[in-house]
């Protein structure tokens, strides 16, 4: 996928999330030909920070890991916040261990 096209997809998804339309953001995310880390982060961040859906913020992260995509510091920050908010402390500890292994 050309870089310009990827940027446009990410901007549209982020705008949907900023406007409160998590469902449309998810739909576009799943239609995206190639998901880059910025799109994954937008979905995690959108579910967590804009909609307080802590449990839903963990779904894209689990998919990201399942696909073998490496997160960024922003990814892990959002996910650990979601774990703390959702009382997913065991998962938060495993994610912390994963981050330590990456470094």
CSV table of N, CA and C in Angstrom, one decimal:
chain,number,residue,atom,x,y,z
A,1,UNK,N,0.9,-1.2,0.0
A,1,UNK,CA,0.0,0.0,0.0
A,1,UNK,C,0.9,1.2,0.0
A,2,UNK,N,0.6,2.2,-0.9
A,2,UNK,CA,1.4,3.4,-0.9
A,2,UNK,C,1.3,4.2,0.4
A,3,UNK,N,2.4,4.9,0.8
A,3,UNK,CA,2.4,5.6,2.0
A,3,UNK,C,1.3,6.6,2.1
A,4,UNK,N,1.1,7.4,1.0
A,4,UNK,CA,0.0,8.4,1.1
A,4,UNK,C,-1.3,7.8,1.4
A,5,UNK,N,-1.6,6.6,0.8
A,5,UNK,CA,-2.9,6.0,1.0
A,5,UNK,C,-3.0,5.5,2.5
A,6,UNK,N,-1.9,5.0,3.1
A,6,UNK,CA,-1.9,4.6,4.5
A,6,UNK,C,-2.2,5.8,5.4
A,7,UNK,N,-1.6,6.9,5.1
A,7,UNK,CA,-1.8,8.1,5.9
A,7,UNK,C,-3.3,8.5,5.8
A,8,UNK,N,-3.9,8.5,4.7
A,8,UNK,CA,-5.3,8.9,4.5
A,8,UNK,C,-6.2,7.9,5.3
A,9,UNK,N,-5.9,6.6,5.2
A,9,UNK,CA,-6.7,5.7,6.0
A,9,UNK,C,-6.6,6.0,7.5
A,10,UNK,N,-5.4,6.2,8.0
A,10,UNK,CA,-5.2,6.5,9.4
A,10,UNK,C,-5.9,7.8,9.8
A,11,UNK,N,-5.8,8.8,9.0
A,11,UNK,CA,-6.5,10.1,9.3
A,11,UNK,C,-8.0,9.9,9.4
A,12,UNK,N,-8.6,9.2,8.5
A,12,UNK,CA,-10.0,9.0,8.5
A,12,UNK,C,-10.5,8.2,9.7
A,13,UNK,N,-9.7,7.1,10.0
A,13,UNK,CA,-10.0,6.3,11.2
A,13,UNK,C,-9.9,7.2,12.5
A,14,UNK,N,-8.9,7.9,12.6
A,14,UNK,CA,-8.7,8.8,13.8
A,14,UNK,C,-9.8,9.8,13.9
A,15,UNK,N,-10.2,10.4,12.8
A,15,UNK,CA,-11.3,11.4,12.8
A,15,UNK,C,-12.6,10.8,13.2
A,16,UNK,N,-12.9,9.6,12.8
A,16,UNK,CA,-14.1,8.9,13.2
A,16,UNK,C,-14.1,8.7,14.7
A,17,UNK,N,-12.9,8.3,15.3
A,17,UNK,CA,-12.8,8.1,16.7
A,17,UNK,C,-12.9,9.4,17.5
A,18,UNK,N,-12.3,10.4,16.9
A,18,UNK,CA,-12.3,11.8,17.6
A,18,UNK,C,-13.8,12.3,17.6
A,19,UNK,N,-14.6,11.9,16.6
A,19,UNK,CA,-16.0,12.4,16.6
A,19,UNK,C,-16.9,11.5,17.4
A,20,UNK,N,-16.3,10.4,18.0
A,20,UNK,CA,-17.1,9.6,18.8
A,20,UNK,C,-17.7,8.4,18.1
A,21,UNK,N,-17.4,8.1,16.9
A,21,UNK,CA,-17.9,7.0,16.1
A,21,UNK,C,-17.0,5.8,16.1
A,22,UNK,N,-16.9,5.1,17.2
A,22,UNK,CA,-16.0,4.0,17.4
A,22,UNK,C,-16.4,2.9,16.4
A,23,UNK,N,-17.7,2.7,16.2
A,23,UNK,CA,-18.1,1.6,15.3
A,23,UNK,C,-17.6,1.9,13.8
A,24,UNK,N,-17.7,3.1,13.3
A,24,UNK,CA,-17.2,3.4,12.0
A,24,UNK,C,-15.7,3.3,11.9
A,25,UNK,N,-15.0,3.7,13.0
A,25,UNK,CA,-13.6,3.6,13.0
A,25,UNK,C,-13.2,2.1,12.9
A,26,UNK,N,-13.9,1.3,13.7
A,26,UNK,CA,-13.6,-0.2,13.7
A,26,UNK,C,-13.9,-0.8,12.3
A,27,UNK,N,-15.0,-0.3,11.7
A,27,UNK,CA,-15.3,-0.9,10.3
A,27,UNK,C,-14.2,-0.5,9.3
A,28,UNK,N,-13.8,0.8,9.3
A,28,UNK,CA,-12.7,1.2,8.4
A,28,UNK,C,-11.4,0.5,8.7
A,29,UNK,N,-11.1,0.3,10.0
A,29,UNK,CA,-9.9,-0.4,10.4
A,29,UNK,C,-9.9,-1.8,9.8
A,30,UNK,N,-11.0,-2.5,9.9
A,30,UNK,CA,-11.0,-3.8,9.4
A,30,UNK,C,-11.0,-3.9,7.8
A,31,UNK,N,-11.4,-2.8,7.2
A,31,UNK,CA,-11.4,-2.8,5.7
A,31,UNK,C,-10.0,-2.3,5.2
A,32,UNK,N,-9.2,-1.8,6.1
A,32,UNK,CA,-7.9,-1.3,5.7
A,32,UNK,C,-7.1,-2.4,5.0
A,33,UNK,N,-6.5,-2.2,3.8
A,33,UNK,CA,-5.7,-3.2,3.1
A,33,UNK,C,-4.5,-3.7,3.9
A,34,UNK,N,-3.8,-2.8,4.6
A,34,UNK,CA,-2.7,-3.1,5.4
A,34,UNK,C,-2.7,-2.3,6.6
A,35,UNK,N,-2.7,-2.9,7.8
A,35,UNK,CA,-2.8,-2.1,9.0
A,35,UNK,C,-1.4,-1.9,9.5
A,36,UNK,N,-1.1,-0.6,9.7
A,36,UNK,CA,0.2,-0.2,10.2
A,36,UNK,C,0.1,0.1,11.7
A,37,UNK,N,1.1,0.3,12.4
A,37,UNK,CA,1.1,0.4,13.9
A,37,UNK,C,0.3,1.7,14.3
A,38,UNK,N,0.3,2.7,13.4
A,38,UNK,CA,-0.4,3.9,13.7
A,38,UNK,C,-1.9,3.6,13.8
A,39,UNK,N,-2.4,2.8,12.9
A,39,UNK,CA,-3.8,2.4,12.9
A,39,UNK,C,-4.2,1.6,14.1
A,40,UNK,N,-3.3,0.7,14.5
A,40,UNK,CA,-3.6,-0.1,15.7
A,40,UNK,C,-3.6,0.8,16.9
A,41,UNK,N,-2.6,1.7,17.0
A,41,UNK,CA,-2.6,2.6,18.1
A,41,UNK,C,-3.8,3.5,18.2
A,42,UNK,N,-4.3,4.0,17.0
A,42,UNK,CA,-5.5,4.8,17.0
A,42,UNK,C,-6.7,4.0,17.6
A,43,UNK,N,-6.8,2.8,17.2
A,43,UNK,CA,-8.0,2.0,17.7
A,43,UNK,C,-7.9,1.8,19.2
A,44,UNK,N,-6.7,1.4,19.7
A,44,UNK,CA,-6.5,1.2,21.1
A,44,UNK,C,-6.7,2.5,21.9
A,45,UNK,N,-6.1,3.6,21.4
A,45,UNK,CA,-6.3,4.9,22.1
A,45,UNK,C,-7.7,5.4,22.0
A,46,UNK,N,-8.4,5.2,20.8
A,46,UNK,CA,-9.8,5.7,20.7
A,46,UNK,C,-10.7,5.0,21.6
A,47,UNK,N,-10.6,3.7,21.7
A,47,UNK,CA,-11.4,2.9,22.6
A,47,UNK,C,-11.2,3.3,24.1
A,48,UNK,N,-10.0,3.5,24.4
A,48,UNK,CA,-9.6,3.8,25.8
A,48,UNK,C,-9.9,5.2,26.2
A,49,UNK,N,-9.3,6.1,25.6
A,49,UNK,CA,-9.3,7.5,26.0
A,49,UNK,C,-10.5,8.3,25.6
A,50,UNK,N,-11.1,8.0,24.5
A,50,UNK,CA,-12.2,8.8,24.1
A,50,UNK,C,-13.6,8.2,24.5
A,51,UNK,N,-13.6,6.9,24.7
A,51,UNK,CA,-14.8,6.2,25.0
A,51,UNK,C,-14.9,5.4,26.3
A,52,UNK,N,-13.7,5.4,27.0
A,52,UNK,CA,-13.6,4.7,28.2
A,52,UNK,C,-14.1,3.2,28.1
A,53,UNK,N,-13.8,2.6,27.0
A,53,UNK,CA,-14.1,1.2,26.8
A,53,UNK,C,-12.8,0.4,27.1
A,54,UNK,N,-12.4,0.3,28.3
A,54,UNK,CA,-11.2,-0.4,28.7
A,54,UNK,C,-11.0,-1.8,28.1
A,55,UNK,N,-12.1,-2.6,28.3
A,55,UNK,CA,-12.0,-3.9,27.8
A,55,UNK,C,-11.9,-4.0,26.3
A,56,UNK,N,-12.5,-3.0,25.6
A,56,UNK,CA,-12.4,-3.0,24.1
A,56,UNK,C,-11.1,-2.5,23.6
A,57,UNK,N,-10.4,-1.8,24.4
A,57,UNK,CA,-9.0,-1.3,24.1
A,57,UNK,C,-8.1,-2.4,24.0
A,58,UNK,N,-8.4,-3.5,24.8
A,58,UNK,CA,-7.5,-4.7,24.8
A,58,UNK,C,-7.7,-5.6,23.6
A,59,UNK,N,-8.8,-5.5,23.0
A,59,UNK,CA,-9.1,-6.4,21.8
A,59,UNK,C,-8.1,-6.2,20.7
A,60,UNK,N,-8.0,-4.9,20.2
A,60,UNK,CA,-7.0,-4.7,19.1
A,60,UNK,C,-5.6,-5.0,19.5
A,61,UNK,N,-5.2,-4.8,20.8
A,61,UNK,CA,-3.9,-5.2,21.2
A,61,UNK,C,-3.7,-6.7,21.1
A,62,UNK,N,-4.6,-7.5,21.6
A,62,UNK,CA,-4.5,-8.9,21.5
A,62,UNK,C,-4.4,-9.4,20.0
A,63,UNK,N,-5.1,-8.7,19.1
A,63,UNK,CA,-5.0,-9.0,17.7
A,63,UNK,C,-3.6,-8.7,17.2
A,64,UNK,N,-3.2,-7.5,17.6
A,64,UNK,CA,-1.9,-7.0,17.1
A,64,UNK,C,-0.8,-8.0,17.5
A,65,UNK,N,-0.8,-8.5,18.7
A,65,UNK,CA,0.2,-9.5,19.2
A,65,UNK,C,0.0,-10.8,18.4
A,66,UNK,N,-1.2,-11.2,18.2
A,66,UNK,CA,-1.5,-12.4,17.4
A,66,UNK,C,-0.9,-12.3,16.0
A,67,UNK,N,-0.9,-11.2,15.4
A,67,UNK,CA,-0.4,-11.0,14.0
A,67,UNK,C,1.1,-10.8,14.0
A,68,UNK,N,1.7,-10.8,15.2
A,68,UNK,CA,3.2,-10.6,15.3
A,68,UNK,C,3.7,-9.2,15.1
A,69,UNK,N,2.8,-8.2,15.2
A,69,UNK,CA,3.1,-6.8,15.0
A,69,UNK,C,3.7,-6.3,16.3
A,70,UNK,N,4.9,-5.6,16.3
A,70,UNK,CA,5.5,-5.1,17.5
A,70,UNK,C,4.9,-3.7,17.7
A,71,UNK,N,4.5,-3.5,19.0
A,71,UNK,CA,3.9,-2.2,19.4
A,71,UNK,C,5.0,-1.2,19.6
A,72,UNK,N,4.6,0.0,19.8
A,72,UNK,CA,5.5,1.2,20.1
A,72,UNK,C,5.3,1.5,21.6
A,73,UNK,N,6.1,2.4,22.2
A,73,UNK,CA,5.9,2.8,23.6
A,73,UNK,C,4.5,3.3,23.8
A,74,UNK,N,3.9,4.0,22.8
A,74,UNK,CA,2.6,4.6,22.9
A,74,UNK,C,1.6,3.4,23.0
A,75,UNK,N,1.8,2.3,22.2
A,75,UNK,CA,0.9,1.2,22.3
A,75,UNK,C,0.8,0.6,23.7
A,76,UNK,N,2.0,0.4,24.2
A,76,UNK,CA,2.1,-0.2,25.6
A,76,UNK,C,1.6,0.7,26.7
A,77,UNK,N,1.8,2.0,26.5
A,77,UNK,CA,1.3,2.9,27.5
A,77,UNK,C,-0.3,2.9,27.6
A,78,UNK,N,-0.9,2.9,26.4
A,78,UNK,CA,-2.4,2.8,26.3
A,78,UNK,C,-2.9,1.5,26.9
A,79,UNK,N,-2.2,0.4,26.5
A,79,UNK,CA,-2.7,-0.9,27.0
A,79,UNK,C,-2.6,-1.1,28.5
A,80,UNK,N,-1.4,-0.6,29.0
A,80,UNK,CA,-1.3,-0.8,30.5
A,80,UNK,C,-2.3,0.1,31.2
A,81,UNK,N,-2.6,1.3,30.7
A,81,UNK,CA,-3.6,2.1,31.3
A,81,UNK,C,-5.0,1.4,31.2
A,82,UNK,N,-5.3,0.8,30.1
A,82,UNK,CA,-6.5,0.0,30.0
A,82,UNK,C,-6.6,-1.1,31.0
A,83,UNK,N,-5.5,-1.8,31.1
A,83,UNK,CA,-5.5,-2.9,32.1
A,83,UNK,C,-5.7,-2.4,33.5
A,84,UNK,N,-5.1,-1.3,33.9
A,84,UNK,CA,-5.3,-0.8,35.2
A,84,UNK,C,-6.7,-0.3,35.4
A,85,UNK,N,-7.3,0.3,34.4
A,85,UNK,CA,-8.7,0.8,34.5
A,85,UNK,C,-9.7,-0.3,34.5
A,86,UNK,N,-9.4,-1.4,33.8
A,86,UNK,CA,-10.3,-2.6,33.8
A,86,UNK,C,-10.0,-3.6,34.8
A,87,UNK,N,-9.1,-3.3,35.7
A,87,UNK,CA,-8.6,-4.2,36.8
A,87,UNK,C,-8.0,-5.5,36.2
A,88,UNK,N,-7.4,-5.4,35.0
A,88,UNK,CA,-6.8,-6.5,34.3
A,88,UNK,C,-5.3,-6.5,34.8
A,89,UNK,N,-5.1,-6.6,36.0
A,89,UNK,CA,-3.7,-6.5,36.6
A,89,UNK,C,-2.8,-7.6,36.1
A,90,UNK,N,-3.4,-8.8,36.0
A,90,UNK,CA,-2.6,-9.9,35.6
A,90,UNK,C,-2.1,-9.7,34.1
A,91,UNK,N,-3.0,-9.3,33.3
A,91,UNK,CA,-2.6,-9.0,31.9
A,91,UNK,C,-1.6,-7.8,31.8
A,92,UNK,N,-1.8,-6.8,32.7
A,92,UNK,CA,-0.9,-5.7,32.7
A,92,UNK,C,0.5,-6.1,33.1
A,93,UNK,N,0.6,-7.1,34.0
A,93,UNK,CA,1.9,-7.6,34.4
A,93,UNK,C,2.6,-8.4,33.3
A,94,UNK,N,1.8,-9.1,32.6
A,94,UNK,CA,2.3,-9.9,31.4
A,94,UNK,C,2.8,-8.9,30.3
A,95,UNK,N,2.0,-7.9,30.1
A,95,UNK,CA,2.4,-6.9,29.1
A,95,UNK,C,3.7,-6.2,29.5
A,96,UNK,N,3.8,-5.8,30.8
A,96,UNK,CA,5.0,-5.2,31.3
A,96,UNK,C,6.2,-6.2,31.1
A,97,UNK,N,6.1,-7.4,31.3
A,97,UNK,CA,7.1,-8.4,31.1
A,97,UNK,C,7.5,-8.5,29.6
A,98,UNK,N,6.5,-8.4,28.8
A,98,UNK,CA,6.7,-8.4,27.3
A,98,UNK,C,7.6,-7.2,26.9
A,99,UNK,N,7.2,-6.0,27.4
A,99,UNK,CA,8.0,-4.8,27.1
A,99,UNK,C,9.4,-4.9,27.6
A,100,UNK,N,9.6,-5.5,28.8
A,100,UNK,CA,11.0,-5.6,29.3
A,100,UNK,C,11.8,-6.6,28.4
A,101,UNK,N,11.2,-7.7,27.9
A,101,UNK,CA,11.9,-8.6,27.0
A,101,UNK,C,12.3,-7.9,25.7
A,102,UNK,N,11.5,-7.0,25.2
A,102,UNK,CA,11.8,-6.3,24.0
A,102,UNK,C,13.0,-5.4,24.1
A,103,UNK,N,13.2,-4.9,25.3
A,103,UNK,CA,14.3,-4.0,25.5
A,103,UNK,C,15.5,-4.7,25.9
